[in-house]
PDB file of C-alpha atoms in Angstrom:
ATOM      1  CA  MET Y   1     -26.660  -2.565  50.507  1.00 30.00           C
ATOM      2  CA  THR Y   2     -24.775  -4.162  47.622  1.00 40.00           C
ATOM      3  CA  GLU Y   3     -22.080  -6.576  48.748  1.00 42.00           C
ATOM      4  CA  PRO Y   4     -18.709  -6.175  46.939  1.00 41.00           C
ATOM      5  CA  THR Y   5     -17.850  -8.900  44.438  1.00 45.00           C
ATOM      6  CA  ASP Y   6     -14.087  -8.866  44.974  1.00 50.00           C
ATOM      7  CA  ARG Y   7     -14.306 -11.856  47.336  1.00 71.00           C
ATOM      8  CA  ILE Y   8     -14.540 -14.206  44.353  1.00 84.00           C
ATOM      9  CA  ASP Y   9     -11.159 -15.496  43.217  1.00 88.00           C
ATOM     10  CA  SER Y  10     -11.533 -14.880  39.491  1.00 90.00           C
ATOM     11  CA  GLY Y  11      -7.990 -16.015  38.721  1.00 87.00           C
ATOM     12  CA  ALA Y  12      -7.431 -12.763  36.787  1.00 91.00           C
ATOM     13  CA  PRO Y  13      -8.194 -14.194  33.341  1.00 96.00           C
ATOM     14  CA  ARG Y  14      -6.913 -12.550  30.208  1.00 97.00           C
ATOM     15  CA  THR Y  15      -9.691 -10.991  28.116  1.00 98.00           C
ATOM     16  CA  HIS Y  16      -9.802 -11.223  24.332  1.00 98.00           C
ATOM     17  CA  PHE Y  17     -12.255 -10.112  21.667  1.00 98.00           C
ATOM     18  CA  ILE Y  18     -11.988 -12.330  18.604  1.00 98.00           C
ATOM     19  CA  GLU Y  19     -13.976 -12.058  15.384  1.00 98.00           C
ATOM     20  CA  ALA Y  20     -15.350 -15.352  14.107  1.00 97.00           C
ATOM     21  CA  ASN Y  21     -18.215 -16.010  11.713  1.00 96.00           C
ATOM     22  CA  GLY Y  22     -19.013 -12.300  11.549  1.00 95.00           C
ATOM     23  CA  ILE Y  23     -19.506 -12.010  15.336  1.00 97.00           C
ATOM     24  CA  LEU Y  24     -17.086 -10.404  17.805  1.00 98.00           C
ATOM     25  CA  HIS Y  25     -16.686 -13.018  20.546  1.00 99.00           C
ATOM     26  CA  HIS Y  26     -15.649 -12.261  24.108  1.00 99.00           C
ATOM     27  CA  VAL Y  27     -13.117 -14.856  25.295  1.00 99.00           C
ATOM     28  CA  LEU Y  28     -11.576 -15.426  28.737  1.00 99.00           C
ATOM     29  CA  GLU Y  29      -8.254 -17.227  29.149  1.00 98.00           C
ATOM     30  CA  TRP Y  30      -6.869 -18.697  32.374  1.00 98.00           C
ATOM     31  CA  LEU Y  31      -3.244 -19.897  32.267  1.00 97.00           C
ATOM     32  CA  PRO Y  32      -1.497 -22.189  34.761  1.00 94.00           C
ATOM     33  CA  PRO Y  33       0.342 -20.214  37.455  1.00 92.00           C
ATOM     34  CA  ASP Y  34       4.118 -20.059  37.175  1.00 89.00           C
ATOM     35  CA  SER Y  35       4.453 -22.502  40.054  1.00 88.00           C
ATOM     36  CA  VAL Y  36       2.530 -25.230  38.189  1.00 91.00           C
ATOM     37  CA  ALA Y  37       3.861 -27.268  35.293  1.00 89.00           C
ATOM     38  CA  ALA Y  38       1.730 -26.707  32.200  1.00 91.00           C
ATOM     39  CA  ARG Y  39       0.167 -29.863  30.762  1.00 94.00           C
ATOM     40  CA  GLY Y  40       0.106 -28.527  27.216  1.00 95.00           C
ATOM     41  CA  GLU Y  41      -3.644 -29.202  26.963  1.00 97.00           C
ATOM     42  CA  THR Y  42      -6.495 -26.747  26.431  1.00 98.00           C
ATOM     43  CA  VAL Y  43      -9.977 -26.901  27.947  1.00 99.00           C
ATOM     44  CA  LEU Y  44     -12.736 -24.954  26.189  1.00 99.00           C
ATOM     45  CA  LEU Y  45     -15.796 -24.192  28.355  1.00 99.00           C
ATOM     46  CA  CYS Y  46     -19.092 -23.393  26.608  1.00 99.00           C
ATOM     47  CA  HIS Y  47     -21.911 -21.898  28.701  1.00 99.00           C
ATOM     48  CA  GLY Y  48     -25.636 -22.455  28.370  1.00 98.00           C
ATOM     49  CA  PHE Y  49     -28.732 -20.411  27.603  1.00 98.00           C
ATOM     50  CA  LEU Y  50     -28.686 -16.836  29.000  1.00 98.00           C
ATOM     51  CA  ASP Y  51     -25.434 -17.642  30.822  1.00 98.00           C
ATOM     52  CA  PHE Y  52     -21.949 -16.255  30.104  1.00 99.00           C
ATOM     53  CA  ALA Y  53     -18.254 -17.146  30.197  1.00 99.00           C
ATOM     54  CA  HIS Y  54     -17.516 -15.625  33.610  1.00 98.00           C
ATOM     55  CA  SER Y  55     -19.925 -18.047  35.293  1.00 98.00           C
ATOM     56  CA  TRP Y  56     -17.399 -20.881  34.799  1.00 98.00           C
ATOM     57  CA  VAL Y  57     -15.014 -19.208  37.268  1.00 98.00           C
ATOM     58  CA  LEU Y  58     -15.408 -21.808  40.049  1.00 97.00           C
ATOM     59  CA  VAL Y  59     -14.370 -24.536  37.595  1.00 98.00           C
ATOM     60  CA  ALA Y  60     -11.947 -22.618  35.368  1.00 98.00           C
ATOM     61  CA  VAL Y  61      -9.616 -21.299  38.073  1.00 98.00           C
ATOM     62  CA  PRO Y  62      -8.890 -24.689  39.716  1.00 98.00           C
ATOM     63  CA  LEU Y  63      -8.509 -26.313  36.266  1.00 98.00           C
ATOM     64  CA  ALA Y  64      -5.810 -23.772  35.410  1.00 98.00           C
ATOM     65  CA  ARG Y  65      -4.139 -24.500  38.744  1.00 97.00           C
ATOM     66  CA  GLN Y  66      -3.996 -28.160  37.668  1.00 97.00           C
ATOM     67  CA  GLY Y  67      -1.886 -27.120  34.672  1.00 97.00           C
ATOM     68  CA  TYR Y  68      -4.517 -26.698  31.968  1.00 98.00           C
ATOM     69  CA  ARG Y  69      -4.913 -23.723  29.672  1.00 98.00           C
ATOM     70  CA  VAL Y  70      -8.592 -22.860  30.128  1.00 99.00           C
ATOM     71  CA  LEU Y  71     -10.742 -20.852  27.718  1.00 99.00           C
ATOM     72  CA  ALA Y  72     -14.370 -19.770  28.011  1.00 99.00           C
ATOM     73  CA  PHE Y  73     -16.291 -17.610  25.578  1.00 99.00           C
ATOM     74  CA  ASP Y  74     -19.661 -15.913  25.308  1.00 99.00           C
ATOM     75  CA  TRP Y  75     -21.909 -17.367  22.618  1.00 99.00           C
ATOM     76  CA  ARG Y  76     -23.390 -14.895  20.136  1.00 98.00           C
ATOM     77  CA  GLY Y  77     -26.004 -12.714  21.786  1.00 98.00           C
ATOM     78  CA  HIS Y  78     -24.735 -13.539  25.284  1.00 99.00           C
ATOM     79  CA  GLY Y  79     -22.408 -11.779  27.714  1.00 98.00           C
ATOM     80  CA  GLN Y  80     -20.052  -9.396  25.965  1.00 98.00           C
ATOM     81  CA  SER Y  81     -20.165 -11.070  22.542  1.00 99.00           C
ATOM     82  CA  GLY Y  82     -21.909  -9.400  19.613  1.00 98.00           C
ATOM     83  CA  TRP Y  83     -25.575  -9.746  18.775  1.00 98.00           C
ATOM     84  CA  VAL Y  84     -26.936 -10.787  15.406  1.00 96.00           C
ATOM     85  CA  GLY Y  85     -27.838  -7.938  13.075  1.00 87.00           C
ATOM     86  CA  ALA Y  86     -31.273  -6.574  12.338  1.00 85.00           C
ATOM     87  CA  GLY Y  87     -33.567  -9.307  11.081  1.00 88.00           C
ATOM     88  CA  GLY Y  88     -31.257 -12.050  12.367  1.00 92.00           C
ATOM     89  CA  TYR Y  89     -32.003 -14.839  14.811  1.00 95.00           C
ATOM     90  CA  TYR Y  90     -30.289 -17.579  16.834  1.00 97.00           C
ATOM     91  CA  HIS Y  91     -30.247 -21.244  15.764  1.00 96.00           C
ATOM     92  CA  PHE Y  92     -28.104 -24.244  16.701  1.00 97.00           C
ATOM     93  CA  PRO Y  93     -26.347 -24.319  13.289  1.00 97.00           C
ATOM     94  CA  ASP Y  94     -25.149 -20.761  14.000  1.00 97.00           C
ATOM     95  CA  TYR Y  95     -23.591 -21.830  17.308  1.00 98.00           C
ATOM     96  CA  VAL Y  96     -21.910 -24.831  15.672  1.00 98.00           C
ATOM     97  CA  GLN Y  97     -20.464 -22.661  12.915  1.00 98.00           C
ATOM     98  CA  ASP Y  98     -19.305 -20.066  15.463  1.00 98.00           C
ATOM     99  CA  LEU Y  99     -17.409 -22.836  17.265  1.00 98.00           C
ATOM    100  CA  GLU Y 100     -15.966 -24.069  13.980  1.00 98.00           C
ATOM    101  CA  ARG Y 101     -14.673 -20.599  13.075  1.00 98.00           C
ATOM    102  CA  LEU Y 102     -13.568 -19.619  16.582  1.00 98.00           C
ATOM    103  CA  LEU Y 103     -11.588 -22.735  17.474  1.00 98.00           C
ATOM    104  CA  PRO Y 104      -8.712 -22.134  14.991  1.00 97.00           C
ATOM    105  CA  ARG Y 105      -8.335 -18.644  16.433  1.00 97.00           C
ATOM    106  CA  LEU Y 106      -7.873 -20.103  19.920  1.00 98.00           C
ATOM    107  CA  VAL Y 107      -5.641 -23.150  19.430  1.00 97.00           C
ATOM    108  CA  PRO Y 108      -3.271 -24.430  16.705  1.00 95.00           C
ATOM    109  CA  SER Y 109      -4.993 -26.470  14.004  1.00 91.00           C
ATOM    110  CA  ASP Y 110      -3.196 -29.646  15.093  1.00 93.00           C
ATOM    111  CA  GLU Y 111      -4.151 -29.352  18.789  1.00 96.00           C
ATOM    112  CA  ARG Y 112      -7.115 -31.296  20.112  1.00 97.00           C
ATOM    113  CA  VAL Y 113      -9.073 -29.704  22.941  1.00 98.00           C
ATOM    114  CA  HIS Y 114     -11.137 -30.896  25.882  1.00 98.00           C
ATOM    115  CA  LEU Y 115     -14.563 -29.510  24.948  1.00 99.00           C
ATOM    116  CA  VAL Y 116     -16.968 -28.897  27.846  1.00 99.00           C
ATOM    117  CA  GLY Y 117     -20.509 -27.619  27.425  1.00 99.00           C
ATOM    118  CA  HIS Y 118     -23.464 -26.897  29.665  1.00 99.00           C
ATOM    119  CA  SER Y 119     -27.136 -27.141  28.648  1.00 98.00           C
ATOM    120  CA  MET Y 120     -27.687 -25.282  25.343  1.00 98.00           C
ATOM    121  CA  GLY Y 121     -23.911 -24.983  24.974  1.00 98.00           C
ATOM    122  CA  ALA Y 122     -23.534 -28.720  25.505  1.00 99.00           C
ATOM    123  CA  THR Y 123     -26.104 -29.430  22.789  1.00 98.00           C
ATOM    124  CA  ALA Y 124     -24.087 -27.285  20.369  1.00 99.00           C
ATOM    125  CA  CYS Y 125     -20.876 -29.000  21.516  1.00 99.00           C
ATOM    126  CA  ALA Y 126     -22.398 -32.440  20.899  1.00 99.00           C
ATOM    127  CA  MET Y 127     -23.424 -31.409  17.384  1.00 99.00           C
ATOM    128  CA  PHE Y 128     -19.920 -30.063  16.752  1.00 99.00           C
ATOM    129  CA  ALA Y 129     -18.364 -33.261  18.088  1.00 99.00           C
ATOM    130  CA  GLY Y 130     -20.573 -35.278  15.755  1.00 99.00           C
ATOM    131  CA  VAL Y 131     -18.970 -33.638  12.728  1.00 98.00           C
ATOM    132  CA  ARG Y 132     -15.557 -32.548  14.050  1.00 98.00           C
ATOM    133  CA  SER Y 133     -14.406 -35.261  16.473  1.00 98.00           C
ATOM    134  CA  GLU Y 134     -10.895 -34.968  15.025  1.00 97.00           C
ATOM    135  CA  ARG Y 135     -10.552 -31.556  16.712  1.00 98.00           C
ATOM    136  CA  LEU Y 136     -11.275 -32.942  20.178  1.00 98.00           C
ATOM    137  CA  ARG Y 137      -9.381 -34.799  22.880  1.00 98.00           C
ATOM    138  CA  SER Y 138     -12.528 -35.335  24.960  1.00 98.00           C
ATOM    139  CA  LEU Y 139     -16.126 -34.164  25.249  1.00 98.00           C
ATOM    140  CA  SER Y 140     -17.990 -33.355  28.487  1.00 99.00           C
ATOM    141  CA  LEU Y 141     -21.721 -32.619  28.484  1.00 99.00           C
ATOM    142  CA  LEU Y 142     -23.229 -31.052  31.612  1.00 99.00           C
ATOM    143  CA  GLU Y 143     -27.015 -31.364  31.602  1.00 98.00           C
ATOM    144  CA  GLY Y 144     -26.570 -31.377  27.847  1.00 96.00           C
ATOM    145  CA  LEU Y 145     -28.385 -34.227  26.104  1.00 97.00           C
ATOM    146  CA  GLY Y 146     -30.500 -31.746  24.180  1.00 96.00           C
ATOM    147  CA  PRO Y 147     -33.918 -30.204  24.837  1.00 95.00           C
ATOM    148  CA  PRO Y 148     -37.112 -32.256  24.659  1.00 95.00           C
ATOM    149  CA  SER Y 149     -38.234 -33.251  21.188  1.00 95.00           C
ATOM    150  CA  SER Y 150     -41.134 -31.334  19.623  1.00 94.00           C
ATOM    151  CA  PRO Y 151     -43.551 -32.853  17.104  1.00 93.00           C
ATOM    152  CA  LEU Y 152     -43.367 -31.627  13.526  1.00 93.00           C
ATOM    153  CA  GLU Y 153     -47.042 -30.739  13.760  1.00 95.00           C
ATOM    154  CA  SER Y 154     -46.104 -28.000  16.247  1.00 94.00           C
ATOM    155  CA  ALA Y 155     -44.192 -26.042  13.586  1.00 96.00           C
ATOM    156  CA  PRO Y 156     -47.062 -23.737  12.463  1.00 97.00           C
ATOM    157  CA  ASP Y 157     -47.917 -22.849  16.063  1.00 97.00           C
ATOM    158  CA  ARG Y 158     -44.234 -22.268  16.836  1.00 96.00           C
ATOM    159  CA  TYR Y 159     -43.918 -19.953  13.828  1.00 97.00           C
ATOM    160  CA  LYS Y 160     -46.998 -18.060  14.978  1.00 97.00           C
ATOM    161  CA  SER Y 161     -45.595 -17.695  18.502  1.00 97.00           C
ATOM    162  CA  TRP Y 162     -42.169 -16.728  17.101  1.00 97.00           C
ATOM    163  CA  LEU Y 163     -43.629 -13.942  14.961  1.00 97.00           C
ATOM    164  CA  SER Y 164     -45.646 -12.584  17.872  1.00 97.00           C
ATOM    165  CA  SER Y 165     -42.851 -12.814  20.430  1.00 96.00           C
ATOM    166  CA  CYS Y 166     -40.308 -11.136  18.112  1.00 96.00           C
ATOM    167  CA  ALA Y 167     -42.750  -8.299  17.478  1.00 95.00           C
ATOM    168  CA  ARG Y 168     -43.170  -7.819  21.233  1.00 94.00           C
ATOM    169  CA  VAL Y 169     -39.404  -7.722  21.749  1.00 93.00           C
ATOM    170  CA  ASP Y 170     -38.994  -5.124  19.000  1.00 91.00           C
ATOM    171  CA  GLU Y 171     -41.629  -2.897  20.608  1.00 92.00           C
ATOM    172  CA  LYS Y 172     -40.609  -3.347  24.245  1.00 92.00           C
ATOM    173  CA  PRO Y 173     -37.883  -1.135  25.781  1.00 92.00           C
ATOM    174  CA  PRO Y 174     -34.983  -2.895  27.529  1.00 91.00           C
ATOM    175  CA  THR Y 175     -35.589  -4.182  31.042  1.00 94.00           C
ATOM    176  CA  LEU Y 176     -34.323  -1.685  33.619  1.00 97.00           C
ATOM    177  CA  ILE Y 177     -32.631  -3.036  36.757  1.00 97.00           C
ATOM    178  CA  ALA Y 178     -31.971  -0.779  39.742  1.00 97.00           C
ATOM    179  CA  ASP Y 179     -28.618  -2.231  40.844  1.00 97.00           C
ATOM    180  CA  LEU Y 180     -26.730  -5.496  41.355  1.00 97.00           C
ATOM    181  CA  SER Y 181     -28.893  -6.468  44.319  1.00 97.00           C
ATOM    182  CA  ASP Y 182     -31.970  -6.070  42.132  1.00 98.00           C
ATOM    183  CA  ALA Y 183     -30.320  -8.145  39.390  1.00 98.00           C
ATOM    184  CA  LEU Y 184     -29.504 -10.880  41.896  1.00 98.00           C
ATOM    185  CA  ARG Y 185     -33.078 -10.836  43.197  1.00 97.00           C
ATOM    186  CA  ARG Y 186     -34.330 -11.443  39.651  1.00 98.00           C
ATOM    187  CA  MET Y 187     -31.795 -14.218  39.057  1.00 98.00           C
ATOM    188  CA  ARG Y 188     -32.928 -15.939  42.248  1.00 97.00           C
ATOM    189  CA  VAL Y 189     -36.395 -16.440  40.758  1.00 96.00           C
ATOM    190  CA  GLN Y 190     -34.941 -19.357  38.763  1.00 94.00           C
ATOM    191  CA  ASN Y 191     -32.127 -20.234  41.200  1.00 95.00           C
ATOM    192  CA  SER Y 192     -33.276 -19.541  44.734  1.00 94.00           C
ATOM    193  CA  GLN Y 193     -30.045 -20.802  46.335  1.00 94.00           C
ATOM    194  CA  LEU Y 194     -27.967 -18.176  44.518  1.00 96.00           C
ATOM    195  CA  GLY Y 195     -26.588 -15.512  46.829  1.00 93.00           C
ATOM    196  CA  GLY Y 196     -23.571 -14.019  48.558  1.00 94.00           C
ATOM    197  CA  ALA Y 197     -20.441 -12.873  46.791  1.00 95.00           C
ATOM    198  CA  PHE Y 198     -20.798 -15.425  44.004  1.00 96.00           C
ATOM    199  CA  GLY Y 199     -24.358 -14.326  43.293  1.00 97.00           C
ATOM    200  CA  LEU Y 200     -23.293 -10.692  43.049  1.00 96.00           C
ATOM    201  CA  PHE Y 201     -20.321 -11.697  40.887  1.00 97.00           C
ATOM    202  CA  LEU Y 202     -22.743 -13.337  38.450  1.00 98.00           C
ATOM    203  CA  ALA Y 203     -25.122 -10.363  38.619  1.00 98.00           C
ATOM    204  CA  GLU Y 204     -22.252  -8.015  37.800  1.00 97.00           C
ATOM    205  CA  HIS Y 205     -21.276  -9.949  34.667  1.00 98.00           C
ATOM    206  CA  ALA Y 206     -24.883 -10.565  33.614  1.00 98.00           C
ATOM    207  CA  THR Y 207     -25.664  -6.840  33.402  1.00 98.00           C
ATOM    208  CA  MET Y 208     -24.460  -3.631  31.787  1.00 97.00           C
ATOM    209  CA  PRO Y 209     -25.432   0.052  32.075  1.00 96.00           C
ATOM    210  CA  ALA Y 210     -28.714   0.783  30.319  1.00 96.00           C
ATOM    211  CA  LEU Y 211     -28.306   3.193  27.414  1.00 92.00           C
ATOM    212  CA  ALA Y 212     -31.571   4.988  28.149  1.00 86.00           C
ATOM    213  CA  ALA Y 213     -30.811   5.281  31.874  1.00 90.00           C
ATOM    214  CA  PRO Y 214     -27.048   4.928  32.570  1.00 88.00           C
ATOM    215  CA  GLU Y 215     -27.624   5.029  36.332  1.00 94.00           C
ATOM    216  CA  GLN Y 216     -29.537   1.754  35.980  1.00 97.00           C
ATOM    217  CA  LEU Y 217     -28.646  -1.637  34.532  1.00 98.00           C
ATOM    218  CA  THR Y 218     -30.029  -4.004  31.932  1.00 98.00           C
ATOM    219  CA  TRP Y 219     -29.281  -7.603  30.931  1.00 98.00           C
ATOM    220  CA  ARG Y 220     -26.373  -8.224  28.580  1.00 98.00           C
ATOM    221  CA  PHE Y 221     -28.088 -10.936  26.529  1.00 98.00           C
ATOM    222  CA  ASP Y 222     -30.040 -10.158  23.372  1.00 97.00           C
ATOM    223  CA  PRO Y 223     -33.747 -10.141  24.354  1.00 96.00           C
ATOM    224  CA  ARG Y 224     -34.513 -12.160  21.199  1.00 96.00           C
ATOM    225  CA  HIS Y 225     -33.241 -15.172  23.128  1.00 97.00           C
ATOM    226  CA  ARG Y 226     -36.441 -14.972  25.146  1.00 95.00           C
ATOM    227  CA  THR Y 227     -38.634 -15.432  22.093  1.00 96.00           C
ATOM    228  CA  THR Y 228     -39.995 -18.773  20.887  1.00 93.00           C
ATOM    229  CA  SER Y 229     -37.758 -20.525  18.370  1.00 94.00           C
ATOM    230  CA  PRO Y 230     -39.678 -21.264  15.170  1.00 95.00           C
ATOM    231  CA  LEU Y 231     -37.941 -24.599  14.600  1.00 94.00           C
ATOM    232  CA  PRO Y 232     -39.073 -27.696  16.514  1.00 92.00           C
ATOM    233  CA  PHE Y 233     -36.166 -29.578  18.090  1.00 95.00           C
ATOM    234  CA  ARG Y 234     -36.109 -33.092  16.663  1.00 96.00           C
ATOM    235  CA  ALA Y 235     -34.598 -35.813  18.829  1.00 96.00           C
ATOM    236  CA  GLU Y 236     -34.018 -38.156  15.884  1.00 96.00           C
ATOM    237  CA  MET Y 237     -31.816 -35.533  14.222  1.00 97.00           C
ATOM    238  CA  PHE Y 238     -29.831 -35.016  17.428  1.00 98.00           C
ATOM    239  CA  LEU Y 239     -29.383 -38.788  17.837  1.00 98.00           C
ATOM    240  CA  ALA Y 240     -27.674 -38.848  14.442  1.00 98.00           C
ATOM    241  CA  PHE Y 241     -25.061 -36.386  15.749  1.00 99.00           C
ATOM    242  CA  LEU Y 242     -24.537 -38.386  18.940  1.00 99.00           C
ATOM    243  CA  ALA Y 243     -24.024 -41.550  16.871  1.00 99.00           C
ATOM    244  CA  ARG Y 244     -21.041 -39.962  15.133  1.00 98.00           C
ATOM    245  CA  ILE Y 245     -19.131 -38.771  18.190  1.00 98.00           C
ATOM    246  CA  GLN Y 246     -15.745 -40.484  18.185  1.00 98.00           C
ATOM    247  CA  VAL Y 247     -14.113 -39.141  21.351  1.00 98.00           C
ATOM    248  CA  PRO Y 248     -14.346 -40.180  25.030  1.00 97.00           C
ATOM    249  CA  THR Y 249     -17.449 -38.542  26.444  1.00 98.00           C
ATOM    250  CA  LEU Y 250     -18.550 -37.659  29.961  1.00 98.00           C
ATOM    251  CA  VAL Y 251     -22.200 -36.911  30.750  1.00 99.00           C
ATOM    252  CA  LEU Y 252     -22.907 -35.114  34.028  1.00 99.00           C
ATOM    253  CA  LEU Y 253     -26.515 -34.895  35.201  1.00 98.00           C
ATOM    254  CA  GLY Y 254     -28.096 -33.168  38.157  1.00 97.00           C
ATOM    255  CA  GLU Y 255     -30.344 -35.331  40.302  1.00 97.00           C
ATOM    256  CA  LYS Y 256     -32.798 -32.405  40.291  1.00 96.00           C
ATOM    257  CA  GLY Y 257     -31.863 -31.114  36.855  1.00 96.00           C
ATOM    258  CA  TYR Y 258     -33.726 -31.035  33.540  1.00 94.00           C
ATOM    259  CA  ARG Y 259     -34.132 -34.751  32.928  1.00 94.00           C
ATOM    260  CA  LEU Y 260     -35.556 -36.136  29.703  1.00 96.00           C
ATOM    261  CA  ALA Y 261     -38.134 -38.875  29.241  1.00 95.00           C
ATOM    262  CA  ASP Y 262     -35.948 -40.375  26.488  1.00 97.00           C
ATOM    263  CA  GLU Y 263     -32.652 -39.924  28.377  1.00 97.00           C
ATOM    264  CA  ALA Y 264     -31.751 -43.630  28.057  1.00 98.00           C
ATOM    265  CA  VAL Y 265     -32.371 -43.553  24.300  1.00 98.00           C
ATOM    266  CA  ARG Y 266     -30.060 -40.582  23.864  1.00 98.00           C
ATOM    267  CA  LEU Y 267     -27.335 -42.160  25.998  1.00 98.00           C
ATOM    268  CA  ALA Y 268     -27.599 -45.367  23.958  1.00 98.00           C
ATOM    269  CA  ALA Y 269     -26.988 -43.427  20.726  1.00 98.00           C
ATOM    270  CA  PHE Y 270     -23.288 -42.829  21.454  1.00 98.00           C
ATOM    271  CA  PRO Y 271     -21.095 -45.324  19.562  1.00 98.00           C
ATOM    272  CA  GLN Y 272     -18.796 -45.519  22.615  1.00 95.00           C
ATOM    273  CA  PRO Y 273     -20.826 -45.612  25.863  1.00 96.00           C
ATOM    274  CA  PRO Y 274     -20.221 -42.351  27.705  1.00 98.00           C
ATOM    275  CA  ALA Y 275     -19.231 -42.165  31.331  1.00 98.00           C
ATOM    276  CA  VAL Y 276     -22.404 -41.032  33.105  1.00 98.00           C
ATOM    277  CA  GLN Y 277     -22.452 -39.465  36.551  1.00 98.00           C
ATOM    278  CA  GLU Y 278     -25.409 -38.075  38.477  1.00 98.00           C
ATOM    279  CA  LEU Y 279     -24.640 -35.383  41.032  1.00 97.00           C
ATOM    280  CA  ALA Y 280     -26.817 -35.905  44.109  1.00 96.00           C
ATOM    281  CA  GLY Y 281     -29.009 -33.046  45.271  1.00 95.00           C
ATOM    282  CA  THR Y 282     -27.968 -30.794  42.407  1.00 95.00           C
ATOM    283  CA  GLY Y 283     -30.165 -29.008  39.883  1.00 96.00           C
ATOM    284  CA  HIS Y 284     -29.471 -27.759  36.380  1.00 97.00           C
ATOM    285  CA  MET Y 285     -26.677 -25.250  37.106  1.00 98.00           C
ATOM    286  CA  LEU Y 286     -24.008 -27.795  37.993  1.00 98.00           C
ATOM    287  CA  HIS Y 287     -21.043 -25.456  37.522  1.00 98.00           C
ATOM    288  CA  TRP Y 288     -22.624 -22.877  39.835  1.00 98.00           C
ATOM    289  CA  PHE Y 289     -23.722 -25.052  42.731  1.00 97.00           C
ATOM    290  CA  ALA Y 290     -21.625 -28.232  42.459  1.00 97.00           C
ATOM    291  CA  ALA Y 291     -18.349 -26.839  41.118  1.00 97.00           C
ATOM    292  CA  GLU Y 292     -16.135 -29.119  43.226  1.00 97.00           C
ATOM    293  CA  GLU Y 293     -17.936 -32.238  42.015  1.00 98.00           C
ATOM    294  CA  VAL Y 294     -17.843 -31.012  38.416  1.00 98.00           C
ATOM    295  CA  LEU Y 295     -14.121 -30.276  38.725  1.00 98.00           C
ATOM    296  CA  ALA Y 296     -13.362 -33.728  40.125  1.00 98.00           C
ATOM    297  CA  ALA Y 297     -15.361 -35.432  37.368  1.00 98.00           C
ATOM    298  CA  LEU Y 298     -13.693 -33.381  34.635  1.00 98.00           C
ATOM    299  CA  LEU Y 299     -10.184 -34.035  35.932  1.00 98.00           C
ATOM    300  CA  ALA Y 300     -10.837 -37.758  36.126  1.00 98.00           C
ATOM    301  CA  HIS Y 301     -12.236 -37.709  32.597  1.00 98.00           C
ATOM    302  CA  PHE Y 302      -9.375 -35.661  31.124  1.00 97.00           C
ATOM    303  CA  GLN Y 303      -6.799 -37.917  32.749  1.00 94.00           C
ATOM    304  CA  SER Y 304      -8.513 -41.225  31.957  1.00 88.00           C
ATOM    305  CA  GLY Y 305      -6.735 -43.697  29.739  1.00 62.00           C
ATOM    306  CA  SER Y 306      -9.247 -43.263  26.906  1.00 64.00           C
ATOM    307  CA  ALA Y 307      -8.768 -39.486  26.785  1.00 64.00           C
ATOM    308  CA  ARG Y 308      -4.992 -39.843  27.080  1.00 64.00           C
ATOM    309  CA  ASP Y 309      -4.954 -42.174  24.074  1.00 69.00           C
ATOM    310  CA  VAL Y 310      -6.646 -39.664  21.748  1.00 66.00           C
TER     311      VAL Y 310
END
């Protein structure tokens, strides 16, 4: 039996669809309640790979209740945002340009924002911060020091895998999911502790009715995200972006998260040493399973003297 998802306090966010960089982006907006004095500051939350804006709910709602205007959006090909057209693909420069084009549609051009990213979204946020620090009040990276570096020599094999995996996606019909309980069961393969009302809330927003079988569901993300990227990720390139970040930065890591062999090298690349905090007993999905700790760290970071001086 499928458990109802109305036990999650979603904070009743406003929903917007905003065109930016040729993609229609789905944006959620949480405002401070009338009983709370607004701080006049905006927090922009950027999800990670195969995730979506609604999954920030356990962080977004209490941030709004602390007086912040909170925004979260679905990256291209995720959630309810548009997919790339036929023959298109997904690369980090696309995400950075989406952020560049979307930000002026969300906040006035003279307002700096608190930019928060998780995983893939954090990598894109770090790249954006490296070239647009003047748009930011602070930067927070959750499990977001970039993916492992790949050798240049891997490029031909990656191209070969990319061509094959894209062909398979084009030929394969969409995955059919029986119901929300089935979706949650599949999500638990990667996150076994996921369950209850929050798990079903995530399953609900991760899926949509399947066109070929409306009584069943399918994933909202573009299946091309599950193909192999043809471009090797180069740590030395990413370090150059980190070296140009000119805003106070917080790095949150899960004790059991996706840790990098060159983590210390990447942390040393920041021109201003970031505040680094490891969350004990927590894996990669910090905002799902350690929301209270993430919230406390973000609030302390936003209200620190260095962020206040920006």
